[in-house]
CSV table of C-alpha atoms in Angstrom, one decimal:
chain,number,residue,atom,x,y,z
P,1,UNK,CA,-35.4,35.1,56.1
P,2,UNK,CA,-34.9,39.1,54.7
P,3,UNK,CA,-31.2,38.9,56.0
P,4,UNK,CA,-30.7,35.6,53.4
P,5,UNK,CA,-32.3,37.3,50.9
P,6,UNK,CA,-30.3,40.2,51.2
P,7,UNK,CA,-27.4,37.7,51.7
P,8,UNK,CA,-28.4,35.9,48.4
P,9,UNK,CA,-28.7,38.7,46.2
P,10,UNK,CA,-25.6,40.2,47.1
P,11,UNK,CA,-23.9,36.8,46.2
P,12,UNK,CA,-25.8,36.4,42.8
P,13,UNK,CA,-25.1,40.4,42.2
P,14,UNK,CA,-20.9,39.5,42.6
P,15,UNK,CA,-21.2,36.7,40.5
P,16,UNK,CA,-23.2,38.1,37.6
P,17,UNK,CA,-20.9,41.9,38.0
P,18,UNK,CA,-18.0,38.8,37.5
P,19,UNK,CA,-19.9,37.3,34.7
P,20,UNK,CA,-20.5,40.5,33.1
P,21,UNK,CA,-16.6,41.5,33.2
P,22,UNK,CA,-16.0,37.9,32.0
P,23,UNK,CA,-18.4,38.7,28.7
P,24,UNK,CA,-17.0,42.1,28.1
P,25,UNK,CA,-13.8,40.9,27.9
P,26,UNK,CA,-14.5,37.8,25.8
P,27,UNK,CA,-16.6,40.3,23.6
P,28,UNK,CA,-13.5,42.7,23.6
P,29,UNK,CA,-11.1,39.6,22.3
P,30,UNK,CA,-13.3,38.8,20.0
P,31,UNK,CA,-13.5,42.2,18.1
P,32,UNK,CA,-9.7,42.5,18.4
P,33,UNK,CA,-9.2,39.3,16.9
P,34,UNK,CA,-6.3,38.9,19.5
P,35,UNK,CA,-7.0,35.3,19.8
P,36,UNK,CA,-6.5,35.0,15.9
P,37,UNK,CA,-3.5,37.0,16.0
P,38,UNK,CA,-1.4,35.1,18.6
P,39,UNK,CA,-2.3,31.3,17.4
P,40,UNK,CA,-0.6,31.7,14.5
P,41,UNK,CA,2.7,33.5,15.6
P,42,UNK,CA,2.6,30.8,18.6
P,43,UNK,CA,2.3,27.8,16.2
P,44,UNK,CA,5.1,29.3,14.3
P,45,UNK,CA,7.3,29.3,17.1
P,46,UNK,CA,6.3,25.6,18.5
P,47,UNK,CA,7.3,22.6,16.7
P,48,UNK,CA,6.7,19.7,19.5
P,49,UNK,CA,3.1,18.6,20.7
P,50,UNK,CA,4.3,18.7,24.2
P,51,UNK,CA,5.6,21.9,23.6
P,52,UNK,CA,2.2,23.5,22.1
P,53,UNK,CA,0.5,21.4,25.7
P,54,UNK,CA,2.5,22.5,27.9
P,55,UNK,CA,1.8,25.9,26.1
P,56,UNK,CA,-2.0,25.4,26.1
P,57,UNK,CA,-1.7,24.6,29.3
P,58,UNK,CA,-0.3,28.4,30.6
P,59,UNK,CA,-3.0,30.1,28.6
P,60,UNK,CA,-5.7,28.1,29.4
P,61,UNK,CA,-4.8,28.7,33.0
P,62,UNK,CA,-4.4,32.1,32.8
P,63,UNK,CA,-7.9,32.7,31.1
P,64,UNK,CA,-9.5,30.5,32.9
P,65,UNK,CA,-9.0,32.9,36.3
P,66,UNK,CA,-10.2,36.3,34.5
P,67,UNK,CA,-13.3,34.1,32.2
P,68,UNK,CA,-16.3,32.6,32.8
P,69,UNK,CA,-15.8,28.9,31.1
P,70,UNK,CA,-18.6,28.8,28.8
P,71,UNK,CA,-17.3,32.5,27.0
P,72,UNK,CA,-13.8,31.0,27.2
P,73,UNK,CA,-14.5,27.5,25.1
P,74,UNK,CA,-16.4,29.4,23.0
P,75,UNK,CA,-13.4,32.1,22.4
P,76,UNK,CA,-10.8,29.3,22.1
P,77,UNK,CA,-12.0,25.9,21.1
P,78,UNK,CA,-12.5,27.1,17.5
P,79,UNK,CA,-8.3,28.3,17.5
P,80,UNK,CA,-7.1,25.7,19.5
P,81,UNK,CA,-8.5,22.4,18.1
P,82,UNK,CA,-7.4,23.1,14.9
P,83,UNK,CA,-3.3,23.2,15.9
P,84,UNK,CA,-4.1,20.1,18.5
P,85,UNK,CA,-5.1,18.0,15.4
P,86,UNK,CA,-2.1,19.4,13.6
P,87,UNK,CA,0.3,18.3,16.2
P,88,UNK,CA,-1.6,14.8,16.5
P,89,UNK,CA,-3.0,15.0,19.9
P,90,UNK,CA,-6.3,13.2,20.3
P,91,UNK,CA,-9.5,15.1,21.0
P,92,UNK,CA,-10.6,13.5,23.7
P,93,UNK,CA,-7.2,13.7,25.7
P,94,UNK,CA,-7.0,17.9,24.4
P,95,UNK,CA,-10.7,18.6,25.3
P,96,UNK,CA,-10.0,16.8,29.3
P,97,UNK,CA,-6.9,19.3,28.8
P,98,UNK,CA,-9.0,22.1,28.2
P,99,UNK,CA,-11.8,21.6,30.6
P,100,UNK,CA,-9.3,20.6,33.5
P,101,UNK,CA,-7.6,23.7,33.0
P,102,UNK,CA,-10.5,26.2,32.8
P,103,UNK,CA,-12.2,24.7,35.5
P,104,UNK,CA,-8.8,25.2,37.5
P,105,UNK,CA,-8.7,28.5,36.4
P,106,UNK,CA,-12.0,29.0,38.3
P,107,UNK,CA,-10.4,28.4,41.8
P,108,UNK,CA,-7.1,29.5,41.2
P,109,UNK,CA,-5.8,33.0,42.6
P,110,UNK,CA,-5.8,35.9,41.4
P,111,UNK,CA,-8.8,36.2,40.1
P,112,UNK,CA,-10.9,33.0,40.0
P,113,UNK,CA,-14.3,33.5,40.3
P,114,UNK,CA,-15.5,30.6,42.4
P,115,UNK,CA,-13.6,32.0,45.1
P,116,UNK,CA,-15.2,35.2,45.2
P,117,UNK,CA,-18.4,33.4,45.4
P,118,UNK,CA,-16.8,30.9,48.1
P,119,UNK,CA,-15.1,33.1,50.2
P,120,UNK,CA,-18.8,35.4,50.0
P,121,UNK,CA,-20.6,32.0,51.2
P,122,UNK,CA,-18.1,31.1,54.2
P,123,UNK,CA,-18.2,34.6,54.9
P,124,UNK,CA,-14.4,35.3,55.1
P,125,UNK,CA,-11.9,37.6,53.1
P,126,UNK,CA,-10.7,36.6,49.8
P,127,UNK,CA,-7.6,36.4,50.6
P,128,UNK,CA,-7.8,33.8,53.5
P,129,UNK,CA,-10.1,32.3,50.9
P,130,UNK,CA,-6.8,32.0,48.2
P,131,UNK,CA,-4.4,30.7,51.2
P,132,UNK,CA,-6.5,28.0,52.1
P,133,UNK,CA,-7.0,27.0,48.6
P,134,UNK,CA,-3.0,27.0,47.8
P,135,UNK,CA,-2.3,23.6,49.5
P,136,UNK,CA,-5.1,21.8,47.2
P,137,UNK,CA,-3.8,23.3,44.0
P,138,UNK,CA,-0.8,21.5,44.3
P,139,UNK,CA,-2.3,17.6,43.5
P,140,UNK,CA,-4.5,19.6,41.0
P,141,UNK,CA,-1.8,20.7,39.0
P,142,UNK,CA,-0.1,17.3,39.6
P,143,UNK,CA,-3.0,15.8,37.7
P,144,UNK,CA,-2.8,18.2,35.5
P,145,UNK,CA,0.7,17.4,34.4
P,146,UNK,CA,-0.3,13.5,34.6
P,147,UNK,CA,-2.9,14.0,31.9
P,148,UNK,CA,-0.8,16.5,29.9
P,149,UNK,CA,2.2,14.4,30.0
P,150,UNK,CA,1.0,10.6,29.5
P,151,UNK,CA,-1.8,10.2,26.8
P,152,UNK,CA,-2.7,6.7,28.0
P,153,UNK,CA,-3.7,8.2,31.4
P,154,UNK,CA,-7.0,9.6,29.6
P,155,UNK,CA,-7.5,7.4,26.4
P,156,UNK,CA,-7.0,4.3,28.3
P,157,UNK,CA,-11.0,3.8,28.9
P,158,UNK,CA,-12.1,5.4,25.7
P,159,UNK,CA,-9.5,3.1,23.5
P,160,UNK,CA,-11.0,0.2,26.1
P,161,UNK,CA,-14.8,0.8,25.2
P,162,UNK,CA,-14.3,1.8,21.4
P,163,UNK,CA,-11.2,0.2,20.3
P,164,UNK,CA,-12.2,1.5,16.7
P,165,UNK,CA,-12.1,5.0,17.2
């Protein structure tokens, strides 16, 4: 029992020094207004919803390794809904977008913290921990290019249960 407390608070110490990190650097964006800064030059540049996806997409991927989710939605939502309604993309298919790609961001190499906290569970390096997850990143990203690519694929039951909307 002492060595799975040890074990446990070691774990829990990783994942809030990971948190912490994530918070500082959300806080750090924040103050800079860097966020604010690049939408606009990006929407500038982008003229095509898929474009300004496919776009999303690589950002939301890339912060989704170095931030915890909750700072990251809270950092971006506010910048990024705003543009999806410009280009005409519907909410519901954007915010499956954005919560697909964070959540990948999680347990994608380099930095994604549920790996740290997995590869601390199974009790193996990190690194094996990022090889073995490699091979199931690829029907992950498939999906994620299914429901970035064809609308219908995520609106199908929402337009079937509220044909209003």
């Amino acid at each position: 029992m002492p060595r799975l407390l040890v074990e446990s608070a070691e774990t829990t110490g990783l994942v809030m020094a990971l948190v912490m990190v994530a918070g500082a650097l959300g806080w750090c964006m924040t103050i800079s207004r860097l966020p604010q800064a690049i939408t606009p030059a990006l929407l500038a540049t982008i003229r095509e919803p898929l474009a300004f996806l496919l776009v999303c997409n690589l950002i939301l991927l890339l912060v989704g390794c170095f931030m915890e989710t909750l700072a990251a939605l809270l950092l971006l939502i506010p910048i990024l809904v705003p543009a999806a309604n410009g280009f005409g993309i519907d909410p519901i298919q954007f915010g499956l977008i954005v919560i697909f790609n964070l959540i990948l961001g999680t347990i994608h190499p380099p930095i994604g913290v549920v790996l740290f906290v997995t590869s601390r569970i199974a009790g193996i390096s990190y690194e094996t921990m990022s090889r073995a997850i490699l091979p199931w990143l690829v029907p992950l990203l498939v999906v994620l290019a299914l429901i970035t690519l064809w609308p219908p694929l995520t609106l199908f039951l929402p337009n079937l249960l509220f044909p209003a909307r």
